[in-house]
mmCIF file of C-alpha atoms in Angstrom:
data_model
loop_
_atom_site.group_PDB
_atom_site.id
_atom_site.type_symbol
_atom_site.label_atom_id
_atom_site.label_comp_id
_atom_site.label_asym_id
_atom_site.label_seq_id
_atom_site.Cartn_x
_atom_site.Cartn_y
_atom_site.Cartn_z
ATOM 1 C CA MET A 1 0.310 -0.111 0.120
ATOM 2 C CA PRO A 2 1.702 3.439 -0.887
ATOM 3 C CA LEU A 3 2.348 6.066 2.382
ATOM 4 C CA ARG A 4 -1.054 8.721 1.715
ATOM 5 C CA CYS A 5 1.676 10.558 4.473
ATOM 6 C CA ALA A 6 3.833 11.090 1.110
ATOM 7 C CA THR A 7 1.132 12.787 -1.293
ATOM 8 C CA GLY A 8 0.803 16.026 0.219
ATOM 9 C CA ALA A 9 -1.160 18.501 2.453
ATOM 10 C CA VAL A 10 -5.372 16.605 2.493
ATOM 11 C CA THR A 11 -7.727 18.206 3.938
ATOM 12 C CA VAL A 12 -11.867 16.906 3.561
ATOM 13 C CA PRO A 13 -14.628 19.313 4.145
ATOM 14 C CA ALA A 14 -17.712 17.851 6.229
ATOM 15 C CA LEU A 15 -20.049 20.095 4.209
ATOM 16 C CA ALA A 16 -18.970 22.658 1.980
ATOM 17 C CA ALA A 17 -20.784 25.810 1.734
ATOM 18 C CA PRO A 18 -22.661 26.568 -1.639
ATOM 19 C CA VAL A 19 -20.978 29.207 -3.966
ATOM 20 C CA PRO A 20 -23.355 31.061 -5.893
ATOM 21 C CA ALA A 21 -22.738 31.426 -9.269
ATOM 22 C CA PRO A 22 -21.656 34.536 -10.824
ATOM 23 C CA GLY A 23 -25.304 36.288 -13.001
ATOM 24 C CA ARG A 24 -27.671 32.991 -11.995
ATOM 25 C CA ALA A 25 -31.151 34.085 -10.656
ATOM 26 C CA ALA A 26 -32.223 34.160 -7.393
ATOM 27 C CA ALA A 27 -34.448 31.214 -7.546
ATOM 28 C CA GLU A 28 -31.825 29.423 -9.369
ATOM 29 C CA GLU A 29 -29.623 29.324 -6.365
ATOM 30 C CA VAL A 30 -31.698 26.634 -4.339
ATOM 31 C CA THR A 31 -29.130 23.739 -3.099
ATOM 32 C CA ARG A 32 -29.967 20.468 -2.208
ATOM 33 C CA PRO A 33 -26.452 19.838 -0.086
ATOM 34 C CA VAL A 34 -24.192 16.845 -0.186
ATOM 35 C CA PRO A 35 -21.957 16.146 3.026
ATOM 36 C CA GLY A 36 -18.724 15.879 1.727
ATOM 37 C CA ILE A 37 -19.875 17.281 -1.662
ATOM 38 C CA VAL A 38 -17.966 20.432 -2.492
ATOM 39 C CA LYS A 39 -19.356 22.000 -5.347
ATOM 40 C CA PRO A 40 -22.889 23.627 -5.626
ATOM 41 C CA LEU A 41 -25.673 21.492 -5.687
ATOM 42 C CA PRO A 42 -28.783 23.495 -7.285
ATOM 43 C CA ALA A 43 -32.030 22.018 -7.419
ATOM 44 C CA GLU A 44 -32.903 21.950 -11.099
ATOM 45 C CA TRP A 45 -29.604 19.973 -11.784
ATOM 46 C CA PHE A 46 -29.137 17.267 -8.986
ATOM 47 C CA VAL A 47 -30.834 14.619 -7.049
ATOM 48 C CA PRO A 48 -28.872 14.105 -4.084
ATOM 49 C CA ARG A 49 -28.375 10.527 -3.179
ATOM 50 C CA ASP A 50 -26.934 9.237 -0.085
ATOM 51 C CA THR A 51 -22.888 10.842 -0.509
ATOM 52 C CA ASN A 52 -23.624 10.947 -4.180
ATOM 53 C CA ALA A 53 -25.400 13.668 -6.706
ATOM 54 C CA GLU A 54 -27.194 12.433 -9.453
ATOM 55 C CA MET A 55 -27.558 14.413 -12.567
ATOM 56 C CA ARG A 56 -31.368 15.364 -13.545
ATOM 57 C CA TRP A 57 -31.621 14.370 -17.215
ATOM 58 C CA GLU A 58 -34.019 17.165 -17.881
ATOM 59 C CA SER A 59 -31.326 19.747 -17.387
ATOM 60 C CA LEU A 60 -30.371 19.302 -20.255
ATOM 61 C CA ARG A 61 -33.000 21.186 -21.957
ATOM 62 C CA GLY A 62 -34.366 24.300 -21.251
ATOM 63 C CA ALA A 63 -38.181 25.159 -20.744
ATOM 64 C CA ASP A 64 -38.709 25.544 -24.238
ATOM 65 C CA GLY A 65 -37.108 22.271 -25.207
ATOM 66 C CA GLU A 66 -34.039 24.050 -26.380
ATOM 67 C CA ALA A 67 -30.440 22.038 -25.786
ATOM 68 C CA VAL A 68 -28.851 23.973 -23.038
ATOM 69 C CA VAL A 69 -25.565 20.889 -22.864
ATOM 70 C CA GLY A 70 -24.285 19.571 -26.051
ATOM 71 C CA ARG A 71 -22.168 16.404 -26.152
ATOM 72 C CA ARG A 72 -19.908 17.399 -23.225
ATOM 73 C CA VAL A 73 -21.776 17.758 -19.432
ATOM 74 C CA PRO A 74 -19.982 21.167 -18.054
ATOM 75 C CA VAL A 75 -17.997 20.258 -14.991
ATOM 76 C CA GLU A 76 -20.464 22.169 -12.761
ATOM 77 C CA ARG A 77 -23.354 19.499 -14.565
ATOM 78 C CA PHE A 78 -20.976 17.043 -13.785
ATOM 79 C CA PHE A 79 -22.794 13.879 -11.532
ATOM 80 C CA VAL A 80 -21.067 12.998 -8.521
ATOM 81 C CA ARG A 81 -19.842 9.808 -6.817
ATOM 82 C CA ASN A 82 -18.012 9.679 -4.060
ATOM 83 C CA HIS A 83 -17.717 6.353 -1.534
ATOM 84 C CA THR A 84 -17.178 8.921 1.526
ATOM 85 C CA SER A 85 -16.319 12.784 0.957
ATOM 86 C CA THR A 86 -14.474 14.796 -1.367
ATOM 87 C CA PRO A 87 -10.690 15.353 -0.594
ATOM 88 C CA LEU A 88 -8.885 18.671 -1.044
ATOM 89 C CA ILE A 89 -6.226 18.100 -1.870
ATOM 90 C CA ASP A 90 -2.590 20.901 -2.677
ATOM 91 C CA PRO A 91 -1.498 20.281 -6.014
ATOM 92 C CA ALA A 92 1.741 21.158 -5.387
ATOM 93 C CA SER A 93 2.623 18.961 -2.751
ATOM 94 C CA TRP A 94 0.896 15.821 -4.281
ATOM 95 C CA ARG A 95 2.895 13.395 -5.588
ATOM 96 C CA LEU A 96 2.323 10.325 -7.236
ATOM 97 C CA LYS A 97 3.825 7.230 -6.028
ATOM 98 C CA LEU A 98 4.234 4.244 -8.150
ATOM 99 C CA PHE A 99 5.909 1.321 -6.487
ATOM 100 C CA GLY A 100 5.873 -2.535 -6.486
ATOM 101 C CA SER A 101 7.381 -5.961 -8.200
ATOM 102 C CA GLY A 102 5.846 -5.035 -11.604
ATOM 103 C CA LEU A 103 9.127 -1.917 -11.469
ATOM 104 C CA ARG A 104 12.430 -2.940 -12.585
ATOM 105 C CA GLY A 105 15.113 -2.346 -10.554
ATOM 106 C CA ALA A 106 15.383 -3.340 -6.404
ATOM 107 C CA PRO A 107 13.581 -5.261 -4.226
ATOM 108 C CA ALA A 108 9.449 -4.002 -4.173
ATOM 109 C CA ARG A 109 9.741 -2.765 -0.868
ATOM 110 C CA GLU A 110 12.466 -0.556 -1.918
ATOM 111 C CA ARG A 111 11.781 0.215 -4.984
ATOM 112 C CA ALA A 112 9.194 3.521 -5.743
ATOM 113 C CA VAL A 113 9.187 6.201 -8.312
ATOM 114 C CA GLU A 114 7.590 9.493 -7.608
ATOM 115 C CA PHE A 115 5.777 11.965 -10.202
ATOM 116 C CA GLY A 116 4.870 15.491 -9.145
ATOM 117 C CA LEU A 117 1.739 16.999 -11.637
ATOM 118 C CA ALA A 118 4.732 19.744 -13.478
ATOM 119 C CA ASP A 119 6.187 15.976 -14.253
ATOM 120 C CA LEU A 120 2.957 14.169 -15.785
ATOM 121 C CA ARG A 121 2.711 17.421 -17.365
ATOM 122 C CA ALA A 122 6.098 17.291 -18.731
ATOM 123 C CA LEU A 123 5.094 14.230 -20.823
ATOM 124 C CA PRO A 124 3.395 13.749 -24.135
ATOM 125 C CA ALA A 125 -0.417 14.586 -23.350
ATOM 126 C CA THR A 126 -3.243 12.773 -24.719
ATOM 127 C CA ARG A 127 -6.696 14.151 -25.086
ATOM 128 C CA ILE A 128 -9.841 11.771 -25.081
ATOM 129 C CA ASP A 129 -13.501 12.409 -25.038
ATOM 130 C CA ALA A 130 -15.352 9.514 -22.635
ATOM 131 C CA LEU A 131 -17.777 8.644 -20.675
ATOM 132 C CA ILE A 132 -17.801 7.977 -16.655
ATOM 133 C CA GLU A 133 -20.784 6.217 -15.625
ATOM 134 C CA CYS A 134 -21.007 4.431 -12.401
ATOM 135 C CA ALA A 135 -21.921 0.765 -12.446
ATOM 136 C CA GLY A 136 -25.707 1.060 -10.073
ATOM 137 C CA ASN A 137 -26.511 3.169 -12.863
ATOM 138 C CA GLY A 138 -30.045 2.584 -13.334
ATOM 139 C CA ARG A 139 -30.355 0.312 -10.459
ATOM 140 C CA SER A 140 -33.984 2.144 -8.739
ATOM 141 C CA TYR A 141 -35.294 -0.252 -12.058
ATOM 142 C CA TYR A 142 -34.958 -3.562 -10.823
ATOM 143 C CA SER A 143 -37.113 -2.341 -8.079
ATOM 144 C CA ARG A 144 -39.425 -0.261 -10.184
ATOM 145 C CA GLN A 145 -40.141 -2.042 -12.848
ATOM 146 C CA GLN A 146 -39.152 -5.742 -12.069
ATOM 147 C CA HIS A 147 -40.164 -5.343 -8.706
ATOM 148 C CA GLN A 148 -36.668 -7.282 -7.306
ATOM 149 C CA SER A 149 -34.777 -5.845 -4.817
ATOM 150 C CA VAL A 150 -31.571 -4.290 -4.571
ATOM 151 C CA PRO A 151 -29.144 -2.448 -1.938
ATOM 152 C CA GLY A 152 -27.655 0.705 -2.390
ATOM 153 C CA THR A 153 -27.829 4.281 -4.403
ATOM 154 C CA PRO A 154 -30.867 3.993 -6.568
ATOM 155 C CA TRP A 155 -29.619 5.664 -9.200
ATOM 156 C CA THR A 156 -32.037 6.548 -12.277
ATOM 157 C CA LEU A 157 -30.170 7.276 -15.435
ATOM 158 C CA GLY A 158 -27.961 10.393 -14.030
ATOM 159 C CA GLY A 159 -25.073 8.829 -12.968
ATOM 160 C CA ILE A 160 -23.974 9.530 -15.799
ATOM 161 C CA GLY A 161 -21.512 12.349 -17.785
ATOM 162 C CA SER A 162 -19.395 12.565 -20.601
ATOM 163 C CA ALA A 163 -16.656 15.426 -20.593
ATOM 164 C CA SER A 164 -13.180 16.165 -22.448
ATOM 165 C CA TRP A 165 -10.540 14.374 -20.760
ATOM 166 C CA ARG A 166 -6.375 15.649 -20.974
ATOM 167 C CA GLY A 167 -3.813 13.885 -19.314
ATOM 168 C CA VAL A 168 -0.907 11.752 -19.518
ATOM 169 C CA ARG A 169 -2.109 8.055 -20.524
ATOM 170 C CA LEU A 170 -1.185 5.395 -18.039
ATOM 171 C CA ALA A 171 1.315 3.762 -20.068
ATOM 172 C CA GLU A 172 3.822 6.419 -20.561
ATOM 173 C CA VAL A 173 3.729 6.960 -17.267
ATOM 174 C CA LEU A 174 4.337 3.115 -16.421
ATOM 175 C CA ARG A 175 6.488 2.862 -18.830
ATOM 176 C CA ALA A 176 8.927 5.930 -17.588
ATOM 177 C CA ALA A 177 8.415 4.225 -13.836
ATOM 178 C CA GLY A 178 10.568 1.516 -15.102
ATOM 179 C CA LEU A 179 7.587 -1.167 -16.198
ATOM 180 C CA ALA A 180 9.108 -4.780 -16.291
ATOM 181 C CA ASP A 181 8.251 -7.488 -18.227
ATOM 182 C CA GLY A 182 6.179 -9.417 -16.570
ATOM 183 C CA ALA A 183 3.548 -6.797 -15.038
ATOM 184 C CA VAL A 184 0.656 -8.513 -14.533
ATOM 185 C CA ASP A 185 -2.026 -6.196 -12.456
ATOM 186 C CA VAL A 186 -1.679 -2.463 -11.083
ATOM 187 C CA LEU A 187 -3.773 -1.227 -8.307
ATOM 188 C CA PRO A 188 -4.395 2.712 -8.074
ATOM 189 C CA THR A 189 -5.737 4.169 -5.102
ATOM 190 C CA GLY A 190 -7.541 7.200 -4.149
ATOM 191 C CA LEU A 191 -6.675 9.582 -1.691
ATOM 192 C CA ASP A 192 -10.450 10.322 0.068
ATOM 193 C CA PRO A 193 -10.893 9.056 3.316
ATOM 194 C CA ASP A 194 -11.234 5.234 3.865
ATOM 195 C CA TYR A 195 -14.656 3.622 3.516
ATOM 196 C CA VAL A 196 -16.042 2.178 6.341
ATOM 197 C CA VAL A 197 -19.266 0.072 6.967
ATOM 198 C CA ASN A 198 -21.045 -1.438 9.483
ATOM 199 C CA GLY A 199 -18.414 -1.221 11.359
ATOM 200 C CA VAL A 200 -15.862 -2.615 8.881
ATOM 201 C CA ASN A 201 -13.139 -0.028 7.710
ATOM 202 C CA TYR A 202 -12.273 -1.318 4.243
ATOM 203 C CA GLY A 203 -9.453 1.557 3.837
ATOM 204 C CA PRO A 204 -8.926 3.710 0.545
ATOM 205 C CA VAL A 205 -11.061 3.239 -2.649
ATOM 206 C CA ARG A 206 -8.777 1.130 -4.970
ATOM 207 C CA ARG A 207 -9.685 -1.551 -7.185
ATOM 208 C CA PRO A 208 -7.021 -3.529 -9.167
ATOM 209 C CA LEU A 209 -6.449 -2.834 -14.066
ATOM 210 C CA PRO A 210 -5.229 -6.011 -15.880
ATOM 211 C CA ILE A 211 -1.744 -4.658 -17.731
ATOM 212 C CA ALA A 212 -3.066 -4.906 -21.221
ATOM 213 C CA LYS A 213 -6.321 -2.441 -19.989
ATOM 214 C CA ALA A 214 -3.435 -0.109 -18.325
ATOM 215 C CA LEU A 215 -1.176 -0.318 -21.515
ATOM 216 C CA ASP A 216 -4.750 0.256 -23.572
ATOM 217 C CA ASP A 217 -6.427 3.585 -23.302
ATOM 218 C CA VAL A 218 -6.349 4.234 -19.818
ATOM 219 C CA LEU A 219 -5.924 8.149 -19.321
ATOM 220 C CA LEU A 220 -3.961 9.488 -16.150
ATOM 221 C CA ALA A 221 -6.151 13.105 -16.485
ATOM 222 C CA TYR A 222 -5.609 16.360 -14.768
ATOM 223 C CA GLU A 223 -8.052 18.503 -17.030
ATOM 224 C CA MET A 224 -11.784 18.037 -17.540
ATOM 225 C CA ASN A 225 -13.138 19.902 -20.272
ATOM 226 C CA GLY A 226 -10.561 22.056 -20.785
ATOM 227 C CA GLU A 227 -9.220 23.197 -17.146
ATOM 228 C CA PRO A 228 -7.908 21.903 -14.331
ATOM 229 C CA LEU A 229 -9.652 19.118 -12.286
ATOM 230 C CA THR A 230 -12.092 20.233 -9.827
ATOM 231 C CA PRO A 231 -11.619 18.441 -6.732
ATOM 232 C CA ASP A 232 -15.778 16.536 -6.163
ATOM 233 C CA HIS A 233 -13.768 15.334 -9.510
ATOM 234 C CA GLY A 234 -10.604 13.945 -8.786
ATOM 235 C CA ALA A 235 -8.062 16.856 -8.776
ATOM 236 C CA PRO A 236 -5.169 16.819 -9.094
ATOM 237 C CA ALA A 237 -5.264 14.272 -11.249
ATOM 238 C CA ARG A 238 -7.656 11.159 -12.088
ATOM 239 C CA LEU A 239 -7.833 7.805 -13.822
ATOM 240 C CA VAL A 240 -10.124 7.655 -17.115
ATOM 241 C CA VAL A 241 -10.651 4.025 -17.796
ATOM 242 C CA PRO A 242 -12.648 4.525 -21.131
ATOM 243 C CA GLY A 243 -15.933 1.479 -21.080
ATOM 244 C CA TRP A 244 -15.496 0.528 -18.099
ATOM 245 C CA VAL A 245 -17.726 0.927 -14.939
ATOM 246 C CA GLY A 246 -17.142 4.389 -13.291
ATOM 247 C CA ILE A 247 -15.129 2.489 -10.230
ATOM 248 C CA ALA A 248 -11.956 1.852 -12.427
ATOM 249 C CA SER A 249 -11.302 5.442 -12.937
ATOM 250 C CA ILE A 250 -10.378 6.181 -9.406
ATOM 251 C CA LYS A 251 -9.972 9.819 -8.328
ATOM 252 C CA TRP A 252 -7.236 11.487 -6.598
ATOM 253 C CA VAL A 253 -5.211 8.793 -7.402
ATOM 254 C CA GLY A 254 -2.219 8.954 -4.951
ATOM 255 C CA GLY A 255 -0.225 5.879 -5.808
ATOM 256 C CA ILE A 256 -0.555 3.031 -8.115
ATOM 257 C CA GLU A 257 1.371 -0.596 -7.439
ATOM 258 C CA VAL A 258 3.076 -2.581 -10.662
ATOM 259 C CA ALA A 259 2.804 -6.247 -9.337
ATOM 260 C CA ASP A 260 3.991 -8.990 -11.078
ATOM 261 C CA HIS A 261 1.055 -10.756 -9.442
ATOM 262 C CA PRO A 262 -2.487 -10.515 -9.602
ATOM 263 C CA LEU A 263 -4.100 -7.839 -7.338
ATOM 264 C CA HIS A 264 -7.138 -7.862 -4.834
ATOM 265 C CA SER A 265 -8.428 -5.543 -3.028
ATOM 266 C CA PRO A 266 -12.523 -4.765 -1.602
ATOM 267 C CA TRP A 267 -13.535 -3.437 -4.659
ATOM 268 C CA ASN A 268 -12.566 -6.351 -6.719
ATOM 269 C CA THR A 269 -13.812 -9.069 -4.742
ATOM 270 C CA ASP A 270 -16.785 -8.243 -2.389
ATOM 271 C CA PHE A 271 -17.948 -5.108 -4.434
ATOM 272 C CA TYR A 272 -18.369 -4.021 -7.991
ATOM 273 C CA ARG A 273 -19.139 -8.861 -8.174
ATOM 274 C CA MET A 274 -22.235 -10.160 -9.477
ATOM 275 C CA PHE A 275 -23.162 -12.157 -6.905
ATOM 276 C CA GLY A 276 -26.976 -14.317 -7.054
ATOM 277 C CA PRO A 277 -29.029 -17.565 -8.291
ATOM 278 C CA ASP A 278 -27.445 -16.764 -11.624
ATOM 279 C CA HIS A 279 -23.890 -16.460 -10.983
ATOM 280 C CA PRO A 280 -21.595 -18.142 -9.992
ATOM 281 C CA PRO A 281 -21.593 -19.031 -6.071
ATOM 282 C CA GLY A 282 -18.440 -17.055 -5.188
ATOM 283 C CA GLY A 283 -19.494 -14.633 -7.589
ATOM 284 C CA GLY A 284 -18.496 -14.160 -11.084
ATOM 285 C CA ASP A 285 -15.740 -12.401 -12.825
ATOM 286 C CA PRO A 286 -15.407 -8.051 -11.464
ATOM 287 C CA LEU A 287 -16.876 -6.120 -13.720
ATOM 288 C CA THR A 288 -15.426 -4.791 -16.225
ATOM 289 C CA THR A 289 -17.423 -2.910 -19.454
ATOM 290 C CA GLN A 290 -21.003 -1.143 -19.411
ATOM 291 C CA VAL A 291 -23.748 -2.357 -20.756
ATOM 292 C CA VAL A 292 -26.629 -0.611 -23.464
ATOM 293 C CA LYS A 293 -28.763 1.917 -22.303
ATOM 294 C CA SER A 294 -30.854 5.007 -23.406
ATOM 295 C CA ALA A 295 -32.374 7.813 -21.850
ATOM 296 C CA PHE A 296 -34.934 10.507 -22.254
ATOM 297 C CA GLU A 297 -33.965 14.279 -22.259
ATOM 298 C CA LEU A 298 -37.756 14.634 -20.288
ATOM 299 C CA ALA A 299 -38.876 14.700 -17.035
ATOM 300 C CA GLU A 300 -40.734 11.683 -15.536
ATOM 301 C CA GLY A 301 -44.076 12.433 -15.893
ATOM 302 C CA ALA A 302 -43.234 16.120 -17.797
ATOM 303 C CA VAL A 303 -46.944 16.959 -19.521
ATOM 304 C CA LEU A 304 -47.446 17.742 -23.393
ATOM 305 C CA GLU A 305 -49.895 19.471 -24.746
ATOM 306 C CA ALA A 306 -52.042 16.924 -26.992
ATOM 307 C CA GLY A 307 -52.311 17.889 -31.043
ATOM 308 C CA ARG A 308 -49.572 19.784 -31.262
ATOM 309 C CA ASP A 309 -45.831 18.373 -32.753
ATOM 310 C CA HIS A 310 -42.860 17.943 -30.126
ATOM 311 C CA ARG A 311 -39.449 16.124 -30.484
ATOM 312 C CA LEU A 312 -38.368 13.604 -28.052
ATOM 313 C CA HIS A 313 -34.748 13.908 -27.652
ATOM 314 C CA GLY A 314 -32.169 11.553 -25.590
ATOM 315 C CA ARG A 315 -29.082 10.160 -25.768
ATOM 316 C CA SER A 316 -28.194 6.294 -26.247
ATOM 317 C CA TRP A 317 -24.656 4.584 -25.246
ATOM 318 C CA SER A 318 -22.453 1.345 -24.696
ATOM 319 C CA GLY A 319 -19.062 0.916 -23.580
ATOM 320 C CA THR A 320 -18.411 -2.020 -26.049
ATOM 321 C CA ALA A 321 -18.476 -0.197 -29.594
ATOM 322 C CA PRO A 322 -20.594 2.531 -31.015
ATOM 323 C CA VAL A 323 -24.193 3.469 -31.557
ATOM 324 C CA HIS A 324 -26.216 1.681 -34.093
ATOM 325 C CA ARG A 325 -29.486 2.543 -33.711
ATOM 326 C CA VAL A 326 -31.958 3.604 -31.585
ATOM 327 C CA ASP A 327 -35.594 3.189 -31.780
ATOM 328 C CA VAL A 328 -38.155 4.814 -29.560
ATOM 329 C CA SER A 329 -42.081 3.704 -28.777
ATOM 330 C CA THR A 330 -44.502 6.001 -27.454
ATOM 331 C CA ASP A 331 -46.970 3.314 -26.564
ATOM 332 C CA GLY A 332 -45.234 1.299 -24.435
ATOM 333 C CA GLY A 333 -43.371 -1.293 -26.993
ATOM 334 C CA ARG A 334 -46.045 -2.065 -29.051
ATOM 335 C CA SER A 335 -44.564 0.117 -31.984
ATOM 336 C CA TRP A 336 -41.458 1.857 -32.474
ATOM 337 C CA ARG A 337 -39.785 3.616 -34.907
ATOM 338 C CA ARG A 338 -36.804 4.676 -35.616
ATOM 339 C CA ALA A 339 -34.913 7.807 -34.139
ATOM 340 C CA GLU A 340 -32.710 10.214 -35.699
ATOM 341 C CA LEU A 341 -28.563 9.899 -34.667
ATOM 342 C CA HIS A 342 -27.132 13.496 -34.382
ATOM 343 C CA ASP A 343 -23.591 12.688 -33.273
ATOM 344 C CA GLU A 344 -20.828 10.685 -35.114
ATOM 345 C CA PRO A 345 -21.086 7.188 -33.072
ATOM 346 C CA ARG A 346 -17.879 6.927 -31.199
ATOM 347 C CA ALA A 347 -17.324 4.075 -28.879
ATOM 348 C CA HIS A 348 -17.001 5.018 -24.796
ATOM 349 C CA ASP A 349 -19.504 7.833 -25.562
ATOM 350 C CA TRP A 350 -23.401 8.385 -25.578
ATOM 351 C CA THR A 351 -25.068 9.378 -29.192
ATOM 352 C CA ARG A 352 -27.732 12.064 -29.119
ATOM 353 C CA TRP A 353 -30.993 11.371 -31.309
ATOM 354 C CA SER A 354 -34.315 12.702 -31.611
ATOM 355 C CA ILE A 355 -38.010 11.977 -32.591
ATOM 356 C CA ALA A 356 -40.972 13.602 -34.195
ATOM 357 C CA TRP A 357 -44.167 12.920 -32.433
ATOM 358 C CA ARG A 358 -48.011 14.342 -32.659
ATOM 359 C CA PRO A 359 -50.177 13.019 -29.740
ATOM 360 C CA GLU A 360 -53.643 13.305 -30.501
ATOM 361 C CA ARG A 361 -55.406 12.104 -28.021
ATOM 362 C CA PRO A 362 -54.857 13.006 -24.416
ATOM 363 C CA GLY A 363 -54.261 10.692 -21.119
ATOM 364 C CA PRO A 364 -50.707 8.739 -20.157
ATOM 365 C CA TYR A 365 -48.473 7.289 -21.973
ATOM 366 C CA GLU A 366 -45.601 5.278 -21.826
ATOM 367 C CA LEU A 367 -42.084 6.685 -23.838
ATOM 368 C CA ARG A 368 -39.409 3.964 -24.582
ATOM 369 C CA ALA A 369 -36.100 4.191 -26.152
ATOM 370 C CA ARG A 370 -34.044 0.844 -27.173
ATOM 371 C CA ALA A 371 -30.616 1.183 -28.563
ATOM 372 C CA THR A 372 -28.497 -1.102 -30.466
ATOM 373 C CA ASP A 373 -24.411 -0.950 -30.655
ATOM 374 C CA ARG A 374 -22.712 -2.266 -33.888
ATOM 375 C CA ARG A 375 -21.429 -5.402 -31.955
ATOM 376 C CA GLY A 376 -25.007 -6.106 -32.347
ATOM 377 C CA ASP A 377 -26.151 -5.277 -28.883
ATOM 378 C CA THR A 378 -29.817 -3.925 -28.270
ATOM 379 C CA GLN A 379 -31.545 -3.543 -24.743
ATOM 380 C CA PRO A 380 -33.369 -6.248 -23.710
ATOM 381 C CA ASP A 381 -37.067 -6.017 -22.097
ATOM 382 C CA THR A 382 -35.414 -7.314 -19.161
ATOM 383 C CA ALA A 383 -32.460 -7.181 -17.362
ATOM 384 C CA GLY A 384 -30.746 -10.111 -15.640
ATOM 385 C CA PHE A 385 -31.197 -9.866 -11.698
ATOM 386 C CA ASN A 386 -27.596 -10.007 -9.412
ATOM 387 C CA ARG A 387 -28.256 -9.120 -5.601
ATOM 388 C CA GLU A 388 -26.224 -5.549 -6.353
ATOM 389 C CA GLY A 389 -28.246 -4.004 -8.707
ATOM 390 C CA TYR A 390 -25.480 -3.382 -11.049
ATOM 391 C CA LEU A 391 -25.248 -3.027 -15.055
ATOM 392 C CA PHE A 392 -28.947 -2.105 -15.406
ATOM 393 C CA GLY A 393 -29.424 -2.352 -19.274
ATOM 394 C CA ALA A 394 -33.362 -2.994 -19.983
ATOM 395 C CA VAL A 395 -35.499 -0.475 -22.390
ATOM 396 C CA VAL A 396 -36.677 1.783 -19.010
ATOM 397 C CA SER A 397 -40.381 2.706 -19.142
ATOM 398 C CA HIS A 398 -40.707 6.965 -18.789
ATOM 399 C CA PRO A 399 -43.876 7.602 -18.320
ATOM 400 C CA VAL A 400 -45.996 11.396 -19.830
ATOM 401 C CA THR A 401 -49.282 12.796 -19.407
ATOM 402 C CA VAL A 402 -50.886 14.663 -22.416
ATOM 403 C CA ALA A 403 -53.406 17.138 -21.579
#
């Protein structure tokens, strides 16, 4: 385990006071505090969930239906997933320590290499556009649609966001540190407070990555949407692991063990695996890639006017391949029409779409969106059950009223 005291001054806020955004109307300054989150959480943008803040999908569009958020979610609107609370870390004294038997040279306990933020910026920079999505995104629909009880944060579909990330490829950092040919796993560790549940201290958040993924497309990011990372999103540096569940993208990373043997932590043994009657008795493999999903940029229960033209908007994504097509139903799945795609589909990112709808009769309606990616994976009608409610990828019922 890396020595956390060697990474610079770390303080943890109990509850940060909201800072009003310049120029916003007083009516918009209502915030919903979440202990340990630093940035303001306007109620029209976020739904507080325990130590987290879920993005409201309807906030991506204005009252007139016009888009207010493009393909990238602004930092101030980006969802927050914290196991505990956001640490405040001095970037000037922060250090990233790499160590372990997977590095060349001295014995593991003596071999260590440190990088400061300036050292990372001196390495070749890379920019990627990628989603970060919580493994439990959509969890509430196990109970709401499938009547299956699961524990954990009851996310709807707002535990996700897309951003432009800039930093240095983890492969560059590993090679600069002296990666050995026999390296098997890397274990990034965050500088957030220890995770304690029911009297058990699991330590800081950390989760292994196989060396093949670490050397492929993983980014050690220090910028988000063209600006330095902010505390809630991993400052001074975080991992971005495209296509994989969000827990792999460790925030506030302070140490990386590099080993010539498999590594383990509670986050790939006790958590973030599939348990339940349809999975092996000891649990399935640690979660990696995300599944296909779709969401409407519309509030649940929205009221739409009868006898007039509407344009329904949404976004679809997949962890393994670009989106190929999106079909939309306005009658609870009895009939489907193909939506118009508005982005060039890319792997590890969402695609915006829309479709015209003119409901003539007042009453309740059920909207559905179903995406298919270029691998041929399509959202099913029902998601396979697992005890922790991970990876809900079924078509979601979206109720609206026409009046």
